[in-house]
PDB file of C-alpha atoms in Angstrom:
ATOM      1  CA  MET A  11       2.031  13.342  -5.352  1.00  0.00           C
ATOM      2  CA  LEU A  12       0.967  11.295  -8.371  1.00  0.00           C
ATOM      3  CA  LEU A  13      -2.403   9.543  -8.761  1.00  0.00           C
ATOM      4  CA  ASP A  14      -3.269   7.546 -11.877  1.00  0.00           C
ATOM      5  CA  GLY A  15      -5.438   4.693 -13.088  1.00  0.00           C
ATOM      6  CA  ILE A  16      -6.756   2.774 -16.072  1.00  0.00           C
ATOM      7  CA  ALA A  17      -9.672   0.468 -16.871  1.00  0.00           C
ATOM      8  CA  VAL A  18      -9.440  -1.955 -19.799  1.00  0.00           C
ATOM      9  CA  GLY A  19     -12.107  -4.618 -20.202  1.00  0.00           C
ATOM     10  CA  ARG A  20     -12.334  -6.497 -16.904  1.00  0.00           C
ATOM     11  CA  LEU A  21      -9.072  -5.041 -15.564  1.00  0.00           C
ATOM     12  CA  THR A  22      -8.809  -1.918 -13.408  1.00  0.00           C
ATOM     13  CA  ALA A  23      -5.541  -0.512 -12.070  1.00  0.00           C
ATOM     14  CA  LEU A  24      -5.044   2.330  -9.601  1.00  0.00           C
ATOM     15  CA  GLY A  25      -1.723   3.752  -8.517  1.00  0.00           C
ATOM     16  CA  VAL A  26      -0.419   6.441  -6.207  1.00  0.00           C
ATOM     17  CA  SER A  27       3.044   7.775  -5.388  1.00  0.00           C
ATOM     18  CA  VAL A  28       3.405  10.091  -2.394  1.00  0.00           C
ATOM     19  CA  ARG A  29       6.264  11.801  -0.622  1.00  0.00           C
ATOM     20  CA  GLY A  30       7.155  10.329   2.753  1.00  0.00           C
ATOM     21  CA  ASP A  31       7.121  12.256   6.014  1.00  0.00           C
ATOM     22  CA  SER A  32      10.932  12.253   6.219  1.00  0.00           C
ATOM     23  CA  HIS A  33      11.309  13.914   2.818  1.00  0.00           C
ATOM     24  CA  ARG A  34       8.498  16.339   3.561  1.00  0.00           C
ATOM     25  CA  TRP A  35      10.106  17.324   6.873  1.00  0.00           C
ATOM     26  CA  GLU A  36      13.518  17.802   5.243  1.00  0.00           C
ATOM     27  CA  GLY A  37      12.102  19.704   2.241  1.00  0.00           C
ATOM     28  CA  GLN A  38      13.273  17.038  -0.213  1.00  0.00           C
ATOM     29  CA  CYS A  39      11.528  15.780  -3.319  1.00  0.00           C
ATOM     30  CA  ARG A  40       9.798  12.427  -3.761  1.00  0.00           C
ATOM     31  CA  GLN A  41      12.318   9.836  -4.978  1.00  0.00           C
ATOM     32  CA  ASP A  42       9.709   7.190  -5.905  1.00  0.00           C
ATOM     33  CA  SER A  43       8.083   7.019  -9.335  1.00  0.00           C
ATOM     34  CA  MET A  44       5.443   4.923 -11.078  1.00  0.00           C
ATOM     35  CA  ALA A  45       3.834   4.281 -14.454  1.00  0.00           C
ATOM     36  CA  ILE A  46       0.587   2.659 -15.587  1.00  0.00           C
ATOM     37  CA  ALA A  47       0.367   1.980 -19.314  1.00  0.00           C
ATOM     38  CA  ARG A  48      -1.345  -0.039 -22.019  1.00  0.00           C
ATOM     39  CA  ILE A  49       1.039  -1.558 -24.594  1.00  0.00           C
ATOM     40  CA  GLY A  50       0.996  -3.748 -27.664  1.00  0.00           C
ATOM     41  CA  PRO A  51      -1.397  -4.224 -30.594  1.00  0.00           C
ATOM     42  CA  PRO A  52      -4.988  -5.331 -29.854  1.00  0.00           C
ATOM     43  CA  ASP A  53      -4.374  -9.097 -30.087  1.00  0.00           C
ATOM     44  CA  THR A  54      -1.339  -8.974 -27.756  1.00  0.00           C
ATOM     45  CA  GLU A  55      -2.317  -6.064 -25.520  1.00  0.00           C
ATOM     46  CA  MET A  56      -0.948  -5.917 -21.980  1.00  0.00           C
ATOM     47  CA  LEU A  57      -1.105  -3.610 -18.982  1.00  0.00           C
ATOM     48  CA  VAL A  58       2.211  -2.461 -17.527  1.00  0.00           C
ATOM     49  CA  LEU A  59       2.335  -1.489 -13.858  1.00  0.00           C
ATOM     50  CA  ALA A  60       5.733  -0.135 -12.820  1.00  0.00           C
ATOM     51  CA  VAL A  61       7.161   1.311  -9.597  1.00  0.00           C
ATOM     52  CA  ALA A  62      10.659   2.546  -8.776  1.00  0.00           C
ATOM     53  CA  ASP A  63      12.274   3.631  -5.509  1.00  0.00           C
ATOM     54  CA  GLY A  64      15.212   5.992  -5.777  1.00  0.00           C
ATOM     55  CA  VAL A  65      17.873   5.163  -3.193  1.00  0.00           C
ATOM     56  CA  SER A  66      17.767   7.824  -0.471  1.00  0.00           C
ATOM     57  CA  SER A  67      21.515   8.437  -0.378  1.00  0.00           C
ATOM     58  CA  ALA A  68      21.763   8.927  -4.163  1.00  0.00           C
ATOM     59  CA  GLY A  69      21.511  12.596  -5.115  1.00  0.00           C
ATOM     60  CA  ARG A  70      19.795  12.120  -8.482  1.00  0.00           C
ATOM     61  CA  SER A  71      17.822   8.952  -7.781  1.00  0.00           C
ATOM     62  CA  HIS A  72      14.543  10.829  -8.267  1.00  0.00           C
ATOM     63  CA  VAL A  73      15.587  11.517 -11.868  1.00  0.00           C
ATOM     64  CA  ALA A  74      16.623   7.906 -12.439  1.00  0.00           C
ATOM     65  CA  SER A  75      13.434   6.400 -10.988  1.00  0.00           C
ATOM     66  CA  ARG A  76      11.242   8.656 -13.137  1.00  0.00           C
ATOM     67  CA  ASP A  77      13.236   8.132 -16.329  1.00  0.00           C
ATOM     68  CA  LEU A  78      13.578   4.377 -15.928  1.00  0.00           C
ATOM     69  CA  VAL A  79       9.885   3.598 -15.436  1.00  0.00           C
ATOM     70  CA  ARG A  80       9.063   5.656 -18.520  1.00  0.00           C
ATOM     71  CA  GLN A  81      11.820   4.254 -20.739  1.00  0.00           C
ATOM     72  CA  THR A  82      11.124   0.689 -19.646  1.00  0.00           C
ATOM     73  CA  VAL A  83       7.478   1.079 -20.693  1.00  0.00           C
ATOM     74  CA  VAL A  84       8.576   2.422 -24.093  1.00  0.00           C
ATOM     75  CA  ASN A  85      10.977  -0.488 -24.631  1.00  0.00           C
ATOM     76  CA  LEU A  86       8.405  -3.050 -23.512  1.00  0.00           C
ATOM     77  CA  ASP A  87       5.943  -1.611 -26.008  1.00  0.00           C
ATOM     78  CA  GLU A  88       8.479  -2.142 -28.795  1.00  0.00           C
ATOM     79  CA  GLN A  89       8.875  -5.798 -27.753  1.00  0.00           C
ATOM     80  CA  ALA A  90       5.247  -6.377 -26.745  1.00  0.00           C
ATOM     81  CA  GLU A  91       4.417  -9.092 -29.286  1.00  0.00           C
ATOM     82  CA  THR A  92       7.562 -11.090 -28.488  1.00  0.00           C
ATOM     83  CA  VAL A  93       7.028 -10.763 -24.736  1.00  0.00           C
ATOM     84  CA  HIS A  94       3.349 -11.697 -25.046  1.00  0.00           C
ATOM     85  CA  ARG A  95       4.146 -14.831 -27.050  1.00  0.00           C
ATOM     86  CA  ALA A  96       6.844 -15.961 -24.600  1.00  0.00           C
ATOM     87  CA  LEU A  97       4.521 -15.270 -21.673  1.00  0.00           C
ATOM     88  CA  ARG A  98       1.653 -17.206 -23.259  1.00  0.00           C
ATOM     89  CA  GLU A  99       4.003 -20.138 -23.952  1.00  0.00           C
ATOM     90  CA  ARG A 100       5.510 -19.917 -20.439  1.00  0.00           C
ATOM     91  CA  ASP A 101       8.994 -19.699 -21.929  1.00  0.00           C
ATOM     92  CA  GLU A 102      10.873 -18.648 -18.813  1.00  0.00           C
ATOM     93  CA  PRO A 103      14.419 -18.604 -20.321  1.00  0.00           C
ATOM     94  CA  GLN A 104      13.264 -16.311 -23.130  1.00  0.00           C
ATOM     95  CA  LEU A 105      11.356 -14.076 -20.721  1.00  0.00           C
ATOM     96  CA  ASN A 106      14.418 -13.750 -18.518  1.00  0.00           C
ATOM     97  CA  GLY A 107      16.584 -12.856 -21.514  1.00  0.00           C
ATOM     98  CA  LEU A 108      14.054 -10.324 -22.754  1.00  0.00           C
ATOM     99  CA  ALA A 109      13.786  -8.714 -19.318  1.00  0.00           C
ATOM    100  CA  ASN A 110      17.535  -8.199 -19.039  1.00  0.00           C
ATOM    101  CA  LYS A 111      17.727  -6.951 -22.624  1.00  0.00           C
ATOM    102  CA  ILE A 112      14.854  -4.474 -22.261  1.00  0.00           C
ATOM    103  CA  ILE A 113      16.001  -2.981 -18.968  1.00  0.00           C
ATOM    104  CA  GLY A 114      19.640  -3.001 -20.043  1.00  0.00           C
ATOM    105  CA  GLN A 115      18.626  -1.131 -23.187  1.00  0.00           C
ATOM    106  CA  ALA A 116      16.739   1.420 -21.091  1.00  0.00           C
ATOM    107  CA  VAL A 117      19.824   2.025 -18.957  1.00  0.00           C
ATOM    108  CA  GLY A 118      21.996   2.368 -22.069  1.00  0.00           C
ATOM    109  CA  GLU A 119      19.613   4.893 -23.602  1.00  0.00           C
ATOM    110  CA  LEU A 120      19.390   6.987 -20.429  1.00  0.00           C
ATOM    111  CA  ARG A 121      23.043   7.147 -19.397  1.00  0.00           C
ATOM    112  CA  PRO A 122      24.010   9.731 -22.085  1.00  0.00           C
ATOM    113  CA  LYS A 123      21.154  11.948 -20.904  1.00  0.00           C
ATOM    114  CA  TRP A 124      22.218  11.627 -17.269  1.00  0.00           C
ATOM    115  CA  ARG A 125      25.869  12.309 -18.160  1.00  0.00           C
ATOM    116  CA  ALA A 126      24.852  15.435 -20.054  1.00  0.00           C
ATOM    117  CA  GLN A 127      22.883  16.649 -17.036  1.00  0.00           C
ATOM    118  CA  ALA A 128      25.597  15.875 -14.474  1.00  0.00           C
ATOM    119  CA  GLY A 129      28.666  16.725 -16.568  1.00  0.00           C
ATOM    120  CA  ASP A 130      32.026  15.766 -15.075  1.00  0.00           C
ATOM    121  CA  ARG A 131      30.296  14.876 -11.795  1.00  0.00           C
ATOM    122  CA  TYR A 132      28.397  11.922 -13.314  1.00  0.00           C
ATOM    123  CA  ASP A 133      28.395   8.734 -11.236  1.00  0.00           C
ATOM    124  CA  ASP A 134      26.129   5.713 -11.635  1.00  0.00           C
ATOM    125  CA  ARG A 135      25.726   5.581  -7.866  1.00  0.00           C
ATOM    126  CA  ASP A 136      24.054   9.012  -7.855  1.00  0.00           C
ATOM    127  CA  HIS A 137      21.253   7.531  -9.999  1.00  0.00           C
ATOM    128  CA  ALA A 138      20.609   4.372  -7.969  1.00  0.00           C
ATOM    129  CA  THR A 139      17.015   3.115  -8.023  1.00  0.00           C
ATOM    130  CA  THR A 140      15.037  -0.091  -7.683  1.00  0.00           C
ATOM    131  CA  LEU A 141      12.499  -1.117 -10.329  1.00  0.00           C
ATOM    132  CA  HIS A 142       9.526  -3.503 -10.375  1.00  0.00           C
ATOM    133  CA  VAL A 143       7.369  -4.037 -13.456  1.00  0.00           C
ATOM    134  CA  LEU A 144       4.237  -6.196 -13.651  1.00  0.00           C
ATOM    135  CA  LEU A 145       2.911  -7.282 -17.070  1.00  0.00           C
ATOM    136  CA  VAL A 146      -0.692  -8.525 -17.340  1.00  0.00           C
ATOM    137  CA  PRO A 147      -2.308  -9.592 -20.640  1.00  0.00           C
ATOM    138  CA  VAL A 148      -5.639  -7.899 -21.276  1.00  0.00           C
ATOM    139  CA  LEU A 149      -7.200 -11.052 -22.763  1.00  0.00           C
ATOM    140  CA  ALA A 150      -9.035 -12.787 -19.884  1.00  0.00           C
ATOM    141  CA  THR A 151      -8.268 -16.311 -21.142  1.00  0.00           C
ATOM    142  CA  ILE A 152      -4.526 -15.778 -20.618  1.00  0.00           C
ATOM    143  CA  ARG A 153      -3.813 -16.220 -16.926  1.00  0.00           C
ATOM    144  CA  GLU A 154      -0.018 -15.850 -17.000  1.00  0.00           C
ATOM    145  CA  ARG A 155       1.559 -12.707 -15.518  1.00  0.00           C
ATOM    146  CA  LEU A 156       5.193 -11.599 -15.474  1.00  0.00           C
ATOM    147  CA  LEU A 157       7.116  -9.631 -12.845  1.00  0.00           C
ATOM    148  CA  LEU A 158      10.474  -7.975 -13.583  1.00  0.00           C
ATOM    149  CA  SER A 159      12.396  -6.924 -10.465  1.00  0.00           C
ATOM    150  CA  VAL A 160      15.584  -5.205  -9.377  1.00  0.00           C
ATOM    151  CA  GLY A 161      15.967  -4.423  -5.671  1.00  0.00           C
ATOM    152  CA  ASP A 162      13.643  -4.419  -2.674  1.00  0.00           C
ATOM    153  CA  GLY A 163       9.884  -3.879  -2.704  1.00  0.00           C
ATOM    154  CA  GLY A 164       7.951  -5.964  -5.223  1.00  0.00           C
ATOM    155  CA  LEU A 165       4.787  -7.992  -5.685  1.00  0.00           C
ATOM    156  CA  HIS A 166       2.093  -8.992  -3.188  1.00  0.00           C
ATOM    157  CA  VAL A 167      -1.204 -10.773  -3.746  1.00  0.00           C
ATOM    158  CA  CYS A 168      -4.358 -10.324  -1.673  1.00  0.00           C
ATOM    159  CA  ARG A 169      -6.251 -13.612  -1.707  1.00  0.00           C
ATOM    160  CA  GLY A 170      -9.034 -14.554   0.668  1.00  0.00           C
ATOM    161  CA  GLY A 171      -8.550 -11.373   2.686  1.00  0.00           C
ATOM    162  CA  ALA A 172      -4.833 -11.915   3.371  1.00  0.00           C
ATOM    163  CA  TRP A 173      -1.627 -10.716   1.741  1.00  0.00           C
ATOM    164  CA  THR A 174       1.083 -13.068   0.516  1.00  0.00           C
ATOM    165  CA  ARG A 175       4.394 -12.277  -1.156  1.00  0.00           C
ATOM    166  CA  GLY A 176       4.385 -12.725  -4.897  1.00  0.00           C
ATOM    167  CA  ASP A 177       7.508 -14.863  -4.650  1.00  0.00           C
ATOM    168  CA  GLN A 178       6.930 -17.271  -1.790  1.00  0.00           C
ATOM    169  CA  GLU A 179      10.581 -18.395  -1.818  1.00  0.00           C
ATOM    170  CA  ALA A 180      11.920 -14.902  -1.241  1.00  0.00           C
ATOM    171  CA  GLU A 181      12.646 -13.530   2.206  1.00  0.00           C
ATOM    172  CA  PRO A 182      11.980  -9.857   2.948  1.00  0.00           C
ATOM    173  CA  ALA A 183      15.151  -7.791   2.760  1.00  0.00           C
ATOM    174  CA  PRO A 184      16.219  -6.231   6.077  1.00  0.00           C
ATOM    175  CA  LEU A 185      14.894  -2.710   6.467  1.00  0.00           C
ATOM    176  CA  LEU A 186      17.293  -0.054   5.183  1.00  0.00           C
ATOM    177  CA  ASP A 187      19.587  -2.775   3.808  1.00  0.00           C
ATOM    178  CA  PRO A 188      22.291  -0.861   1.899  1.00  0.00           C
ATOM    179  CA  ARG A 189      23.160  -3.952  -0.153  1.00  0.00           C
ATOM    180  CA  THR A 190      19.925  -4.027  -2.121  1.00  0.00           C
ATOM    181  CA  ALA A 191      20.390  -4.360  -5.863  1.00  0.00           C
ATOM    182  CA  ALA A 192      19.804  -1.164  -7.799  1.00  0.00           C
ATOM    183  CA  LEU A 193      19.903   0.184 -11.311  1.00  0.00           C
ATOM    184  CA  PRO A 194      21.741   1.335 -13.342  1.00  0.00           C
ATOM    185  CA  GLY A 195      24.531  -0.919 -12.095  1.00  0.00           C
ATOM    186  CA  SER A 196      22.461  -4.116 -11.773  1.00  0.00           C
ATOM    187  CA  TYR A 197      20.771  -4.013 -15.171  1.00  0.00           C
ATOM    188  CA  ASP A 198      22.100  -7.501 -16.052  1.00  0.00           C
ATOM    189  CA  THR A 199      20.663  -9.171 -12.934  1.00  0.00           C
ATOM    190  CA  VAL A 200      16.942  -8.566 -13.473  1.00  0.00           C
ATOM    191  CA  GLU A 201      14.866 -11.208 -11.692  1.00  0.00           C
ATOM    192  CA  THR A 202      11.759 -12.515 -13.438  1.00  0.00           C
ATOM    193  CA  LEU A 203       8.768 -14.295 -11.956  1.00  0.00           C
ATOM    194  CA  LEU A 204       6.210 -16.036 -14.149  1.00  0.00           C
ATOM    195  CA  PHE A 205       2.978 -16.818 -12.293  1.00  0.00           C
ATOM    196  CA  SER A 206      -0.773 -17.242 -12.717  1.00  0.00           C
ATOM    197  CA  SER A 207      -3.594 -15.498 -10.894  1.00  0.00           C
ATOM    198  CA  SER A 208      -7.346 -15.863 -10.561  1.00  0.00           C
ATOM    199  CA  PRO A 209      -9.906 -13.082 -11.113  1.00  0.00           C
ATOM    200  CA  ALA A 210     -10.466 -12.938  -7.350  1.00  0.00           C
ATOM    201  CA  ASP A 211      -6.836 -12.021  -6.650  1.00  0.00           C
ATOM    202  CA  VAL A 212      -5.777  -8.419  -6.101  1.00  0.00           C
ATOM    203  CA  LEU A 213      -2.236  -7.878  -7.393  1.00  0.00           C
ATOM    204  CA  MET A 214      -0.110  -5.162  -5.840  1.00  0.00           C
ATOM    205  CA  VAL A 215       3.317  -3.931  -6.910  1.00  0.00           C
ATOM    206  CA  ALA A 216       4.905  -1.447  -4.519  1.00  0.00           C
ATOM    207  CA  THR A 217       8.062   0.145  -3.170  1.00  0.00           C
ATOM    208  CA  ASP A 218       9.363  -0.702   0.292  1.00  0.00           C
ATOM    209  CA  GLY A 219       7.589   2.314   1.802  1.00  0.00           C
ATOM    210  CA  MET A 220       4.505   0.117   1.445  1.00  0.00           C
ATOM    211  CA  THR A 221       5.926  -3.412   1.586  1.00  0.00           C
ATOM    212  CA  GLY A 222       7.936  -2.683   4.759  1.00  0.00           C
ATOM    213  CA  PRO A 223       4.946  -2.065   7.036  1.00  0.00           C
ATOM    214  CA  LEU A 224       2.964  -4.724   5.151  1.00  0.00           C
ATOM    215  CA  HIS A 225       5.557  -7.300   6.251  1.00  0.00           C
ATOM    216  CA  GLN A 226       5.978  -6.027   9.790  1.00  0.00           C
ATOM    217  CA  GLU A 227       2.634  -4.604  10.962  1.00  0.00           C
ATOM    218  CA  ARG A 228      -0.277  -7.065  11.088  1.00  0.00           C
ATOM    219  CA  GLU A 229      -2.877  -4.378  11.774  1.00  0.00           C
ATOM    220  CA  PHE A 230      -1.648  -2.337   8.812  1.00  0.00           C
ATOM    221  CA  ALA A 231      -1.837  -5.369   6.492  1.00  0.00           C
ATOM    222  CA  ASP A 232      -5.316  -6.300   7.716  1.00  0.00           C
ATOM    223  CA  ARG A 233      -6.653  -2.783   7.186  1.00  0.00           C
ATOM    224  CA  LEU A 234      -5.304  -2.666   3.633  1.00  0.00           C
ATOM    225  CA  ALA A 235      -6.798  -6.090   2.904  1.00  0.00           C
ATOM    226  CA  GLY A 236     -10.121  -4.803   4.219  1.00  0.00           C
ATOM    227  CA  HIS A 237     -10.005  -1.828   1.868  1.00  0.00           C
ATOM    228  CA  TRP A 238      -8.657  -3.532  -1.271  1.00  0.00           C
ATOM    229  CA  GLY A 239      -9.396  -7.230  -0.915  1.00  0.00           C
ATOM    230  CA  ARG A 240     -13.206  -7.198  -0.764  1.00  0.00           C
ATOM    231  CA  GLY A 241     -13.692  -7.464  -4.517  1.00  0.00           C
ATOM    232  CA  GLU A 242     -14.635  -3.809  -4.958  1.00  0.00           C
ATOM    233  CA  VAL A 243     -12.465  -1.264  -6.723  1.00  0.00           C
ATOM    234  CA  PRO A 244     -12.231   1.886  -4.590  1.00  0.00           C
ATOM    235  CA  ALA A 245     -12.786   5.345  -6.002  1.00  0.00           C
ATOM    236  CA  PRO A 246      -9.451   7.031  -6.843  1.00  0.00           C
ATOM    237  CA  SER A 247      -9.909   9.529  -3.997  1.00  0.00           C
ATOM    238  CA  ASP A 248     -10.474   6.681  -1.514  1.00  0.00           C
ATOM    239  CA  PHE A 249      -7.490   4.753  -2.887  1.00  0.00           C
ATOM    240  CA  LEU A 250      -5.319   7.815  -2.299  1.00  0.00           C
ATOM    241  CA  TRP A 251      -6.056   8.106   1.413  1.00  0.00           C
ATOM    242  CA  GLN A 252      -6.077   4.329   1.928  1.00  0.00           C
ATOM    243  CA  ALA A 253      -2.560   4.111   0.457  1.00  0.00           C
ATOM    244  CA  GLN A 254      -1.405   6.643   3.063  1.00  0.00           C
ATOM    245  CA  LEU A 255      -2.452   4.666   6.147  1.00  0.00           C
ATOM    246  CA  ARG A 256      -0.110   5.474   8.997  1.00  0.00           C
ATOM    247  CA  ALA A 257       2.381   2.904  10.196  1.00  0.00           C
ATOM    248  CA  LYS A 258       4.637   3.606  13.163  1.00  0.00           C
ATOM    249  CA  SER A 259       8.310   4.200  12.281  1.00  0.00           C
ATOM    250  CA  TYR A 260       7.708   4.094   8.503  1.00  0.00           C
ATOM    251  CA  ASP A 261       8.216   7.519   6.933  1.00  0.00           C
ATOM    252  CA  ASP A 262       9.664   6.698   3.497  1.00  0.00           C
ATOM    253  CA  ASP A 263       8.113   7.630   0.161  1.00  0.00           C
ATOM    254  CA  ARG A 264       5.280   5.251  -0.652  1.00  0.00           C
ATOM    255  CA  THR A 265       4.299   4.045  -4.119  1.00  0.00           C
ATOM    256  CA  VAL A 266       1.720   1.359  -4.850  1.00  0.00           C
ATOM    257  CA  VAL A 267      -0.206   0.133  -7.891  1.00  0.00           C
ATOM    258  CA  CYS A 268      -3.065  -2.357  -7.473  1.00  0.00           C
ATOM    259  CA  LEU A 269      -4.877  -4.405 -10.107  1.00  0.00           C
ATOM    260  CA  TRP A 270      -8.422  -5.743  -9.789  1.00  0.00           C
ATOM    261  CA  GLU A 271     -10.202  -8.082 -12.191  1.00  0.00           C
ATOM    262  CA  ARG A 272     -13.918  -8.655 -12.513  1.00  0.00           C
ATOM    263  CA  GLY A 273     -14.807 -12.332 -12.707  1.00  0.00           C
ATOM    264  CA  PRO A 274     -17.133 -13.718 -15.388  1.00  0.00           C
ATOM    265  CA  GLY A 275     -20.089 -13.622 -12.992  1.00  0.00           C
ATOM    266  CA  ASP A 276     -19.595 -10.037 -11.885  1.00  0.00           C
ATOM    267  CA  ALA A 277     -21.986  -7.354 -13.082  1.00  0.00           C
ATOM    268  CA  ASP A 278     -20.690  -4.726 -15.516  1.00  0.00           C
TER     269      ASP A 278
END
């Protein structure tokens, strides 16, 4: 289990990654990973919220999910000023190119390490993992946000007490769909989403252990909205148990990072 968080100015992020019942029952490790980080110099500072879901059938996907979220954060930090400028200018072609370059670079830097660990048995498919990364500028006057995505899971927004998908044009992938895109093989097909949010919105990036029941179980979605969509940031201990709400037939690893923002009229 991993629990983390950060507060910067008016932004507060909390994240948790827990092993699912199926892995616990089978004595297997958690294949999900996450990272919460602060990158860039003061005038271009951003929060990075990243989650990854190692593919269950891939023997070393837990290694890949952990390594990729960490290396992606490092590479984003190196390109923070360029990414921040493109985000501020809403330059979608440049953002898309940067996303593919940064994640492709991460894959290229990690493959030698994975080959050394696996030896002659190395296979990209053994390291298959999804990846979703949300970038949020710290400066309150910049309302643009950027999502980088490979595979299922992704972004949801709680607005007015109800959850909506971050990309309204996307359809939820079928549960347990084996065709989902995954790294390291799909590093050149990173999807980017440039969007704006208001201080009242709660942004959530999560693996499909969370987004699956959120799509399919109305009671589950309503309970989460009640916990996280009331404008109050929960204590980390409360966030931990809230993120583990039971949902029938969903026993996968579950990883979720939420971001809250105090509005200009909120008390410090």
